[in-house]
Amino acid sequence: MTAAEPTHRPTAPTSSGSTASPSPSPTSSTPPRARRARRTRADRAAIARSRLEAVLTHLLVILGVLLSVFAFYWLAVMSTSTSAEIFGYPPKLTFGSHFAENLRHLTSSIDIVSALVNTIVVAGACAVLVMFFDSLAAFAFAKFDFPGKNVLFVVMIATFLIPGSLSLVPSFILMSEIGWVGTLQALIVPGAANAFGIFLLRQMAASAIPNELIESARIDGAGFFSTYWRIGVPMLRGGLAFLGIFTFITAWNDYVWPLIVLVDPGRQTLQTALQNLNSLYLTDYGMVMTGALVSVLPLIGVFIIGSRHFIANIAAGALKG
Amino acid sequence: MSALNAPPAAAPLRTGDGAVPRSRARGWRGILTHWPQYLAIAPFYVLFLVFGLFPIVFSIVLSFTDWDGMGDIHFAGLSQYVYLVQDSRFWNAVANTFIIWILSTVPMLFLALVIAFLLHQNIRFRGIYRVAFFLPNVTSMVAMAIVFGSVFSDTFGIVNSALTALHLDSVPWLSSSWGIKVTIAVMVIWRFTGYNAIIYLAGLQSIPTDLYDAAKTDGASTWQIFTRVTIPLLRPIILFTVITSTVGGLSLFTEPQVLLGDAGGNGEAGMTIVLYQYNQAFTQFDFGYGSAIAWALFVLASVFAIINWRLLSERSETPRRPRTRRTR
Amino acid sequence: MTSPTRRALLRAAGVTGLLTAPLAACGTSPTISEDPDELVLWYWDRSASPELLTKAARSIPGTASHVRADAIGTTFDTKLRTSLAGGAYIPDITYINSNNALYFRNENQFLDMNELGAKEYASDYYPWKWDLGTTPENRFCFFPLDIGPTGFFYRQDVFEQAGLPTSPDEVSEAVRTWKDWIDLGAELRKATGSALVTTAQSIYEQFLNASAERYLDEQDAPLYTKDGSAVREAWDTAMAAISAKVTAGIPEARKTDQNAGWSSGKIAGSVNAAWWSQVLQESAPDSEGLWRIADQPVRPGNSGGSFAAIPHTCKDPEGAFAFIRWINTPAHQAEAYNDVQLFPSAPDSYASDTMKYGGRFFGDQDPLEFFSRAAEHVPTSFISTWESVISGYFTLEITNVETAGKDPDRAWADATAAAEKALRKRGVLS
């Protein structure tokens, strides 16, 4: 393989069923004219088959949906219940009447508005920075060659494999030495670019961005950054949306590090505030579940907005254009 | 071989210096030529040097000490690693981790592919379906512990009630060695299938639709489209999910902890490597040993990441695409 | 043997000039509060009366200082230890759970409150609790907050069905020894199919909690290897309970199963601490009125209960101690019981007659009366800082016998061998 690129495969997005199939189906090997002659009967069969397929598909999907939604529904039920009802036997699966009370306890126990604002700032900043830095790096790794690339890429993947849980103490010391303890940037800056996202987007770019586009941009005299902006970003939209959403979620739900580093009770994130509701003694689970529900709802909103980008299929259009 | 099948990083992509021959530019000159690329990848490495390297060096150093997380640090040579090799609890955790990893990863990634494929079709309500499949990934872990504890409860759980109603034997899900592993695997599958499906969906988004249209015109069945178009095109993304699932699976912690507590269930049947590491570092305050476990895990994860990488990437190196469709 | 300080090592590990240069530039250890009159307290929800904290937030009586109380969640130890290890943002006062022995290894991180005049208040508190707050170096670093005297909770209705004694006095009388207690459990099992307690592990642990001797002595020498040691007796009791089939085999992590057991009467009892009555009321509310508490065999023990400590960096030790003493006067501990059900460690709290148990969960029985009596008889014991390193091996093997049918002799041999190995590793045995 040229340029000794273990990390850099030609992505060979293969052909359609007919050409790559080692044992081609009868239809695909039949000349077009013969095919047309058989169409009416085959069509009827095909329509019936596709109906059946559609029904089966829906049934399968709905089964999966029910399994997925079940626990969330239960969470919602628990947020309307008392601690006793939550752990009662048999489990109660219908909505209770304590939501207002739980919510009142929640809002009187923690400053939910300020926690919410801090969390939005942290998660939003993380998502934007990660999307930007990771896609830049991924674009460079996927579509360009430069000295030392392979080594750098392997080093990056290796950092992804390093277990992180033991770094609390040294990270805390580092933050306290640079005076960032208690600040939100201690939660934002260290994670502003990560191996996970670079790796993901590099893999996406490999199959999504045809080299012809990069080549024609070069011929047009576009530099790296303008190629990135004009071709890389639009073609990676789906991957970026995913990365943005899940960086947002990860930052939103993170609690161990924020709990250590946010020493000021007036500056907390939602998760650290909610964690502080847990007691070594008795925990009011109704209130905790209400908190959990409140913290999840914005994420669903973010997902609905961001996931629109999973649908749009712009790659084909860009190629043809 | 068509031009498209050449490595994407072909010589013409170099900007500027036309005097550079096809072979790689060496030395400073080559590096300077590529300054935009270095600038593009720099943020990650700078952040890593500033915030990541120090904790990592620290934890390597710790694995050669007997630090308790607070007091003075005494060097202990290789004793943590010697103990590790002979520690049956550690090896039990390694075995558990691998069993749960295999039980969960294979069905999870397959289901995720199927779901992504189905959602990528033009079926109705797919917006709603997407949100539904995404929910498990954000549902709070405290809530999950309660829900799964109830559903898989030995005596009172829904699953066992269903089994009994079907005249089958009930299964001691949360007290037998295999029951515990299967329950944890189910929890992982439940929580991460939708997540992986969404990654695949994002990957599918980048596949030109004309490939599907062409396959359909050719009369390919849904299954043929799935196996012959979708999977090959998604291979880089599949590689990504396999690597991340390997790392995630080998670092499994949250599910067993919320389901079984810090002790890992009866006979430590649900004790995973990271749960054991957590136990040693954060409940026994044996940070030296915790670090040694972490680095042992790093070695294991690296080995498996490399194996996966080789397995998946070698196959995709076989170029199979005649220049059809895309350049039409 | 060199033992470099943390910071020296951290700086050395800080990889050449890259990090050390900026680090050296700012030398002062950052404090958690800039206000010289503000003392920061770390506690967790329900470990202090909110009303008293509100008062202390205005001012600590007799001082010019006031308290800022920060509630910390269940990752309390991790946060406290990280701050202490990092030497920054350490609270001025901290609550510590019943695992305070873990901090004995680093007792110099906390001030000796005897030097602040704690001695003169010693007689206000149960002596066994006071001793638990004293380190092996005989420094008094952990001030008594609440306690967890234990008793035998049981379902009176299930006992009645089984034709067993029903009133607390009769049951107490019937279970003077652990053997009697297990025999009673066997009868219960035969008559109703109900288990006496959740797990053999709980029997083992509560046996030790009621014992003057535990795993290691004050010189950290193992006691469990000796013939007739408390650990061995506790073990044998747990084994007897397993072979008599009086345990349900449902560990604490399986909360739903446990709660269902208690609600339905399939698990008809528990040897547990005073604070557990609150847990039970929330876990099995339908069984209100059906529970009673009897004396457990031999003598009551103590399970749980917290302490207050003053980290060595405290900016105003006198003020901090004044707060700790003030919030723990017998009268204030009684208030804390009424507010958040913390069981007082000062006997006079009960005498003050302001403490009230209003519920009907135990029928006409008053749990306060029961546990205040039990607290008088808890034996003084010593908990070694290394206990937590080895106790897990014993409970793991007990569970193996209980749920996997492992041979008890083999299990004991495995547990003691593993414990010895672990103690060697930590340098306790050589």
Coordinates of N, CA and C in Angstrom, one line a residue, chain B residues 144-316:
Chain B
M144 N -32.4 3.8 36.0 CA -32.2 2.5 35.4 C -32.0 1.4 36.4
A145 N -31.2 1.7 37.5 CA -30.9 0.7 38.5 C -32.2 0.2 39.0
I146 N -33.2 1.1 39.3 CA -34.4 0.7 39.9 C -35.2 -0.1 38.9
V147 N -35.3 0.4 37.7 CA -36.1 -0.3 36.7 C -35.6 -1.7 36.4
F148 N -34.3 -1.8 36.2 CA -33.7 -3.1 35.9 C -33.8 -4.1 37.1
G149 N -33.6 -3.5 38.3 CA -33.7 -4.3 39.5 C -35.1 -4.9 39.6
S150 N -36.1 -4.1 39.2 CA -37.5 -4.6 39.3 C -37.8 -5.6 38.1
V151 N -37.4 -5.3 37.0 CA -37.7 -6.1 35.8 C -37.1 -7.5 35.9
F152 N -35.8 -7.5 36.4 CA -35.1 -8.8 36.5 C -35.1 -9.4 37.9
S153 N -35.9 -8.9 38.8 CA -36.0 -9.4 40.1 C -36.3 -10.9 40.1
D154 N -35.5 -11.7 40.9 CA -35.7 -13.1 40.8 C -37.1 -13.6 41.1
T155 N -37.7 -13.1 42.2 CA -38.9 -13.6 42.7 C -40.1 -12.8 42.2
F156 N -39.9 -11.5 42.0 CA -41.0 -10.6 41.7 C -40.9 -9.9 40.3
G157 N -39.9 -10.2 39.6 CA -39.7 -9.5 38.3 C -40.6 -9.8 37.2
I158 N -40.7 -8.8 36.3 CA -41.6 -9.0 35.2 C -41.1 -10.2 34.3
V159 N -39.8 -10.3 34.1 CA -39.3 -11.3 33.2 C -39.6 -12.7 33.7
N160 N -39.4 -12.9 35.0 CA -39.7 -14.2 35.5 C -41.2 -14.5 35.6
S161 N -42.0 -13.4 35.8 CA -43.4 -13.6 35.8 C -43.8 -14.1 34.4
A162 N -43.2 -13.5 33.4 CA -43.6 -13.9 32.0 C -43.1 -15.3 31.7
L163 N -41.9 -15.7 32.2 CA -41.5 -17.0 32.0 C -42.4 -18.0 32.7
T164 N -42.8 -17.7 33.9 CA -43.7 -18.6 34.6 C -45.0 -18.7 33.9
A165 N -45.5 -17.6 33.4 CA -46.8 -17.6 32.6 C -46.7 -18.5 31.4
L166 N -45.5 -18.6 30.8 CA -45.3 -19.5 29.6 C -44.9 -20.9 30.0
H167 N -45.1 -21.2 31.3 CA -44.8 -22.5 31.8 C -43.3 -22.8 31.7
L168 N -42.4 -21.8 31.7 CA -41.0 -22.1 31.7 C -40.4 -21.8 33.1
D169 N -39.2 -22.4 33.3 CA -38.6 -22.2 34.6 C -38.2 -20.7 34.7
S170 N -38.3 -20.2 35.9 CA -37.8 -18.8 36.1 C -36.3 -18.9 36.3
V171 N -35.7 -17.8 36.0 CA -34.2 -17.8 36.0 C -33.7 -16.8 37.1
P172 N -32.8 -17.3 37.9 CA -32.3 -16.4 39.0 C -31.3 -15.3 38.4
W173 N -32.0 -14.4 37.7 CA -31.2 -13.4 37.0 C -30.1 -12.7 37.8
L174 N -30.5 -12.3 39.0 CA -29.6 -11.4 39.8 C -28.8 -12.2 40.8
S175 N -28.9 -13.5 40.9 CA -28.2 -14.2 41.9 C -27.3 -15.3 41.3
S176 N -27.5 -15.7 40.1 CA -26.6 -16.8 39.6 C -25.5 -16.1 38.7
S177 N -24.5 -16.8 38.5 CA -23.3 -16.2 37.9 C -23.7 -15.8 36.4
W178 N -24.4 -16.7 35.7 CA -24.7 -16.4 34.3 C -25.8 -15.4 34.2
G179 N -26.8 -15.6 35.1 CA -27.9 -14.6 35.1 C -27.4 -13.2 35.3
I180 N -26.4 -13.0 36.2 CA -25.9 -11.6 36.4 C -25.2 -11.1 35.1
K181 N -24.4 -12.0 34.5 CA -23.7 -11.5 33.3 C -24.7 -11.2 32.2
V182 N -25.7 -12.1 32.0 CA -26.7 -11.8 30.9 C -27.5 -10.5 31.2
T183 N -27.8 -10.3 32.5 CA -28.6 -9.1 32.8 C -27.8 -7.8 32.5
I184 N -26.5 -7.9 32.9 CA -25.6 -6.7 32.6 C -25.5 -6.5 31.1
A185 N -25.4 -7.6 30.4 CA -25.2 -7.5 28.9 C -26.5 -6.9 28.3
V186 N -27.7 -7.4 28.8 CA -28.9 -6.8 28.3 C -29.0 -5.3 28.6
M187 N -28.5 -4.9 29.8 CA -28.6 -3.5 30.1 C -27.7 -2.7 29.2
V188 N -26.5 -3.3 28.8 CA -25.6 -2.6 27.9 C -26.3 -2.5 26.5
I189 N -26.8 -3.6 26.1 CA -27.5 -3.6 24.8 C -28.6 -2.6 24.8
W190 N -29.4 -2.6 25.8 CA -30.5 -1.7 25.9 C -30.0 -0.2 25.8
R191 N -28.9 0.0 26.5 CA -28.5 1.4 26.6 C -27.8 1.9 25.4
F192 N -27.1 1.1 24.7 CA -26.2 1.6 23.7 C -26.6 1.2 22.2
T193 N -27.6 0.4 22.1 CA -28.0 0.0 20.7 C -28.4 1.3 19.9
G194 N -29.3 2.0 20.5 CA -29.8 3.2 19.8 C -28.7 4.2 19.5
Y195 N -27.8 4.3 20.5 CA -26.6 5.2 20.3 C -25.8 4.8 19.1
N196 N -25.5 3.5 19.0 CA -24.7 3.0 17.8 C -25.5 3.2 16.5
A197 N -26.8 2.9 16.7 CA -27.7 3.0 15.5 C -27.6 4.5 15.0
I198 N -27.6 5.4 15.9 CA -27.5 6.8 15.4 C -26.2 7.1 14.8
I199 N -25.1 6.5 15.3 CA -23.8 6.7 14.5 C -24.0 6.2 13.1
Y200 N -24.5 5.0 13.0 CA -24.7 4.4 11.7 C -25.6 5.2 10.8
L201 N -26.6 5.7 11.4 CA -27.5 6.6 10.6 C -26.8 7.8 10.1
A202 N -26.0 8.4 10.9 CA -25.2 9.5 10.5 C -24.2 9.1 9.3
G203 N -23.7 7.8 9.4 CA -22.9 7.3 8.4 C -23.6 7.1 7.1
L204 N -24.8 6.5 7.2 CA -25.6 6.2 6.1 C -26.0 7.4 5.3
Q205 N -26.2 8.5 6.1 CA -26.6 9.8 5.5 C -25.6 10.2 4.4
S206 N -24.3 9.7 4.6 CA -23.3 10.2 3.6 C -23.3 9.3 2.4
I207 N -24.0 8.2 2.4 CA -24.0 7.3 1.2 C -25.0 7.8 0.2
P208 N -24.5 8.0 -1.0 CA -25.3 8.6 -2.1 C -26.6 7.7 -2.3
T209 N -27.7 8.4 -2.4 CA -29.0 7.6 -2.5 C -29.0 6.9 -3.9
D210 N -28.3 7.4 -4.9 CA -28.4 6.7 -6.2 C -27.9 5.3 -6.1
L211 N -27.1 5.0 -5.2 CA -26.6 3.6 -5.0 C -27.8 2.7 -4.7
Y212 N -28.7 3.2 -3.8 CA -29.9 2.4 -3.4 C -30.8 2.3 -4.6
D213 N -31.0 3.5 -5.2 CA -32.0 3.5 -6.4 C -31.5 2.5 -7.4
A214 N -30.2 2.5 -7.6 CA -29.6 1.6 -8.6 C -29.9 0.1 -8.2
A215 N -29.6 -0.2 -7.0 CA -29.8 -1.5 -6.5 C -31.2 -1.9 -6.6
K216 N -32.1 -1.0 -6.3 CA -33.5 -1.3 -6.3 C -34.0 -1.6 -7.7
T217 N -33.5 -0.7 -8.7 CA -33.9 -0.9 -10.1 C -33.4 -2.3 -10.5
D218 N -32.3 -2.7 -10.0 CA -31.7 -4.0 -10.4 C -32.5 -5.1 -9.7
G219 N -33.5 -4.8 -8.9 CA -34.3 -5.8 -8.3 C -33.7 -6.5 -7.0
A220 N -32.8 -5.8 -6.4 CA -32.1 -6.4 -5.3 C -33.1 -6.4 -4.1
S221 N -33.1 -7.4 -3.3 CA -34.0 -7.5 -2.2 C -33.5 -6.6 -1.0
T222 N -34.3 -6.4 -0.1 CA -33.9 -5.5 1.1 C -32.6 -6.1 1.7
W223 N -32.7 -7.4 1.9 CA -31.5 -8.1 2.5 C -30.3 -7.9 1.7
Q224 N -30.4 -8.1 0.4 CA -29.3 -7.9 -0.5 C -28.7 -6.5 -0.4
I225 N -29.6 -5.5 -0.4 CA -29.2 -4.1 -0.2 C -28.4 -3.9 1.1
F226 N -29.0 -4.5 2.1 CA -28.4 -4.4 3.5 C -26.9 -5.0 3.5
T227 N -26.8 -6.2 2.9 CA -25.5 -6.9 3.0 C -24.5 -6.4 2.0
R228 N -25.1 -6.0 0.8 CA -24.1 -5.7 -0.3 C -23.9 -4.2 -0.5
V229 N -24.8 -3.4 0.0 CA -24.6 -1.9 -0.2 C -24.3 -1.3 1.2
T230 N -25.2 -1.5 2.1 CA -25.1 -0.8 3.4 C -23.8 -1.2 4.1
I231 N -23.6 -2.5 4.4 CA -22.5 -2.9 5.2 C -21.1 -2.5 4.6
P232 N -20.9 -2.8 3.3 CA -19.6 -2.4 2.8 C -19.3 -0.9 2.9
L233 N -20.4 -0.1 2.6 CA -20.2 1.3 2.6 C -19.9 1.8 4.0
L234 N -20.5 1.2 5.0 CA -20.4 1.6 6.3 C -19.1 1.1 7.0
R235 N -18.3 0.3 6.3 CA -17.2 -0.4 7.0 C -16.3 0.6 7.8
P236 N -15.9 1.7 7.3 CA -15.1 2.6 8.2 C -15.8 2.9 9.5
I237 N -17.1 3.2 9.4 CA -17.9 3.5 10.6 C -18.1 2.3 11.5
I238 N -18.2 1.1 10.9 CA -18.3 -0.1 11.7 C -17.0 -0.3 12.4
L239 N -15.9 -0.1 11.8 CA -14.6 -0.2 12.4 C -14.6 0.8 13.6
F240 N -15.1 2.0 13.5 CA -15.1 2.9 14.6 C -15.9 2.4 15.7
T241 N -17.1 1.9 15.4 CA -18.0 1.4 16.5 C -17.4 0.2 17.2
V242 N -16.8 -0.7 16.4 CA -16.2 -1.9 17.0 C -15.1 -1.4 18.0
I243 N -14.2 -0.5 17.5 CA -13.2 0.0 18.4 C -13.7 0.6 19.7
T244 N -14.7 1.5 19.5 CA -15.2 2.2 20.6 C -16.0 1.2 21.6
S245 N -16.7 0.3 21.0 CA -17.4 -0.7 21.8 C -16.4 -1.6 22.5
T246 N -15.2 -1.8 21.9 CA -14.2 -2.6 22.6 C -13.7 -1.9 23.8
V247 N -13.4 -0.6 23.6 CA -12.9 0.2 24.7 C -13.9 0.4 25.8
G248 N -15.2 0.7 25.3 CA -16.3 0.8 26.2 C -16.6 -0.5 27.0
G249 N -16.6 -1.6 26.3 CA -16.9 -2.9 26.9 C -15.8 -3.3 27.9
L250 N -14.6 -3.1 27.5 CA -13.5 -3.4 28.5 C -13.5 -2.5 29.7
S251 N -14.0 -1.3 29.5 CA -14.1 -0.4 30.7 C -15.4 -0.4 31.3
L252 N -16.2 -1.4 31.1 CA -17.6 -1.5 31.7 C -17.6 -1.2 33.2
F253 N -18.4 -0.3 33.6 CA -18.4 0.0 35.0 C -19.8 0.4 35.5
T254 N -20.4 1.3 34.8 CA -21.7 1.9 35.3 C -22.7 0.8 35.5
E255 N -23.0 0.0 34.5 CA -24.1 -0.9 34.6 C -23.9 -1.9 35.8
P256 N -22.8 -2.6 35.9 CA -22.7 -3.5 37.1 C -22.8 -2.7 38.4
Q257 N -22.2 -1.5 38.4 CA -22.2 -0.8 39.7 C -23.6 -0.4 40.1
V258 N -24.4 0.1 39.2 CA -25.8 0.5 39.6 C -26.6 -0.7 39.9
L259 N -26.4 -1.8 39.1 CA -27.2 -2.9 39.3 C -26.9 -3.8 40.5
L260 N -25.6 -3.9 40.8 CA -25.2 -4.8 41.8 C -24.4 -4.2 43.0
G261 N -24.1 -2.9 42.9 CA -23.3 -2.3 43.9 C -21.8 -2.5 43.7
D262 N -21.0 -1.9 44.6 CA -19.6 -1.9 44.5 C -19.0 -3.3 44.5
A263 N -19.7 -4.3 45.2 CA -19.1 -5.6 45.4 C -19.2 -6.5 44.2
G264 N -20.0 -6.1 43.2 CA -20.1 -6.9 42.0 C -21.0 -8.1 42.0
G265 N -21.9 -8.1 43.0 CA -22.9 -9.2 43.0 C -22.4 -10.5 43.7
N266 N -23.3 -11.5 43.7 CA -22.9 -12.8 44.4 C -21.7 -13.4 43.7
G267 N -20.7 -13.7 44.6 CA -19.5 -14.4 44.1 C -18.7 -13.5 43.1
E268 N -18.9 -12.2 43.2 CA -18.3 -11.2 42.3 C -18.5 -11.6 40.8
A269 N -19.7 -12.2 40.5 CA -20.0 -12.6 39.2 C -20.1 -11.5 38.2
G270 N -20.4 -10.3 38.8 CA -20.6 -9.1 37.9 C -19.4 -8.1 38.1
M271 N -18.4 -8.6 38.7 CA -17.2 -7.7 38.9 C -16.4 -7.5 37.6
T272 N -16.3 -6.3 37.2 CA -15.6 -6.0 35.9 C -14.2 -5.4 36.3
I273 N -13.4 -5.3 35.3 CA -12.0 -4.8 35.6 C -12.1 -3.4 36.2
V274 N -12.9 -2.5 35.6 CA -12.9 -1.1 36.1 C -13.6 -1.0 37.4
L275 N -14.6 -1.9 37.6 CA -15.3 -1.9 38.9 C -14.3 -2.3 40.0
Y276 N -13.5 -3.3 39.7 CA -12.5 -3.7 40.6 C -11.4 -2.6 40.9
Q277 N -11.1 -2.0 39.8 CA -10.1 -0.9 39.9 C -10.7 0.2 40.8
Y278 N -12.0 0.5 40.6 CA -12.7 1.5 41.4 C -12.7 1.1 42.9
N279 N -13.0 -0.2 43.1 CA -13.0 -0.7 44.4 C -11.7 -0.5 45.1
Q280 N -10.6 -0.8 44.4 CA -9.3 -0.8 45.0 C -8.9 0.7 45.2
A281 N -9.1 1.6 44.3 CA -8.6 2.9 44.4 C -9.6 3.8 45.2
F282 N -10.9 3.6 45.1 CA -11.8 4.6 45.8 C -12.6 4.0 46.9
T283 N -12.5 2.7 47.2 CA -13.1 2.2 48.4 C -12.0 1.7 49.4
Q284 N -11.0 1.1 48.8 CA -9.8 0.6 49.6 C -8.7 1.6 49.7
F285 N -8.8 2.6 48.8 CA -7.8 3.7 48.8 C -6.4 3.1 48.6
D286 N -6.3 2.1 47.7 CA -5.0 1.6 47.3 C -4.8 2.1 45.9
F287 N -4.3 3.4 45.8 CA -4.2 4.0 44.5 C -3.1 3.4 43.7
G288 N -2.0 2.9 44.4 CA -1.0 2.2 43.7 C -1.5 1.0 42.9
Y289 N -2.3 0.2 43.6 CA -2.8 -1.0 42.9 C -3.8 -0.6 41.9
G290 N -4.7 0.4 42.2 CA -5.7 0.8 41.2 C -5.0 1.3 39.9
S291 N -3.8 2.0 40.0 CA -3.1 2.4 38.8 C -2.6 1.2 38.1
A292 N -2.1 0.2 38.8 CA -1.5 -1.0 38.1 C -2.7 -1.7 37.3
I293 N -3.8 -1.8 38.0 CA -5.0 -2.4 37.3 C -5.3 -1.6 36.0
A294 N -5.3 -0.2 36.2 CA -5.7 0.6 35.0 C -4.7 0.4 33.9
W295 N -3.4 0.2 34.2 CA -2.5 0.1 33.1 C -2.5 -1.3 32.5
A296 N -2.9 -2.3 33.3 CA -3.1 -3.6 32.8 C -4.3 -3.6 31.8
L297 N -5.3 -2.8 32.2 CA -6.5 -2.7 31.3 C -6.1 -2.0 30.0
F298 N -5.2 -1.0 30.1 CA -4.7 -0.3 28.9 C -4.1 -1.3 27.9
V299 N -3.2 -2.2 28.5 CA -2.6 -3.1 27.6 C -3.6 -4.1 27.0
L300 N -4.5 -4.6 27.8 CA -5.6 -5.4 27.2 C -6.4 -4.7 26.1
A301 N -6.8 -3.5 26.4 CA -7.6 -2.7 25.4 C -6.8 -2.5 24.1
S302 N -5.5 -2.2 24.3 CA -4.7 -1.9 23.1 C -4.6 -3.2 22.2
V303 N -4.3 -4.3 22.9 CA -4.2 -5.6 22.1 C -5.5 -5.8 21.3
F304 N -6.6 -5.6 22.0 CA -7.9 -5.9 21.3 C -8.2 -4.9 20.3
A305 N -7.9 -3.7 20.5 CA -8.1 -2.6 19.5 C -7.3 -2.9 18.3
I306 N -6.1 -3.4 18.5 CA -5.2 -3.7 17.3 C -5.8 -4.9 16.5
I307 N -6.2 -5.9 17.3 CA -6.8 -7.1 16.6 C -8.0 -6.7 15.8
N308 N -8.9 -6.0 16.4 CA -10.1 -5.5 15.7 C -9.7 -4.7 14.5
W309 N -8.8 -3.8 14.7 CA -8.4 -3.0 13.6 C -7.9 -3.8 12.4
R310 N -7.0 -4.7 12.7 CA -6.5 -5.6 11.7 C -7.6 -6.4 11.0
L311 N -8.4 -7.0 11.8 CA -9.5 -7.8 11.2 C -10.4 -7.0 10.2
L312 N -10.7 -5.8 10.7 CA -11.7 -5.1 9.9 C -11.1 -4.3 8.7
S313 N -9.9 -3.8 9.0 CA -9.3 -3.0 7.9 C -8.7 -3.8 6.8
E314 N -8.2 -5.0 7.1 CA -7.6 -5.7 6.0 C -8.7 -6.1 4.9
R315 N -9.9 -6.4 5.4 CA -10.9 -6.7 4.5 C -11.3 -5.6 3.6
S316 N -11.3 -4.4 4.2 CA -11.8 -3.3 3.5 C -10.7 -2.8 2.5

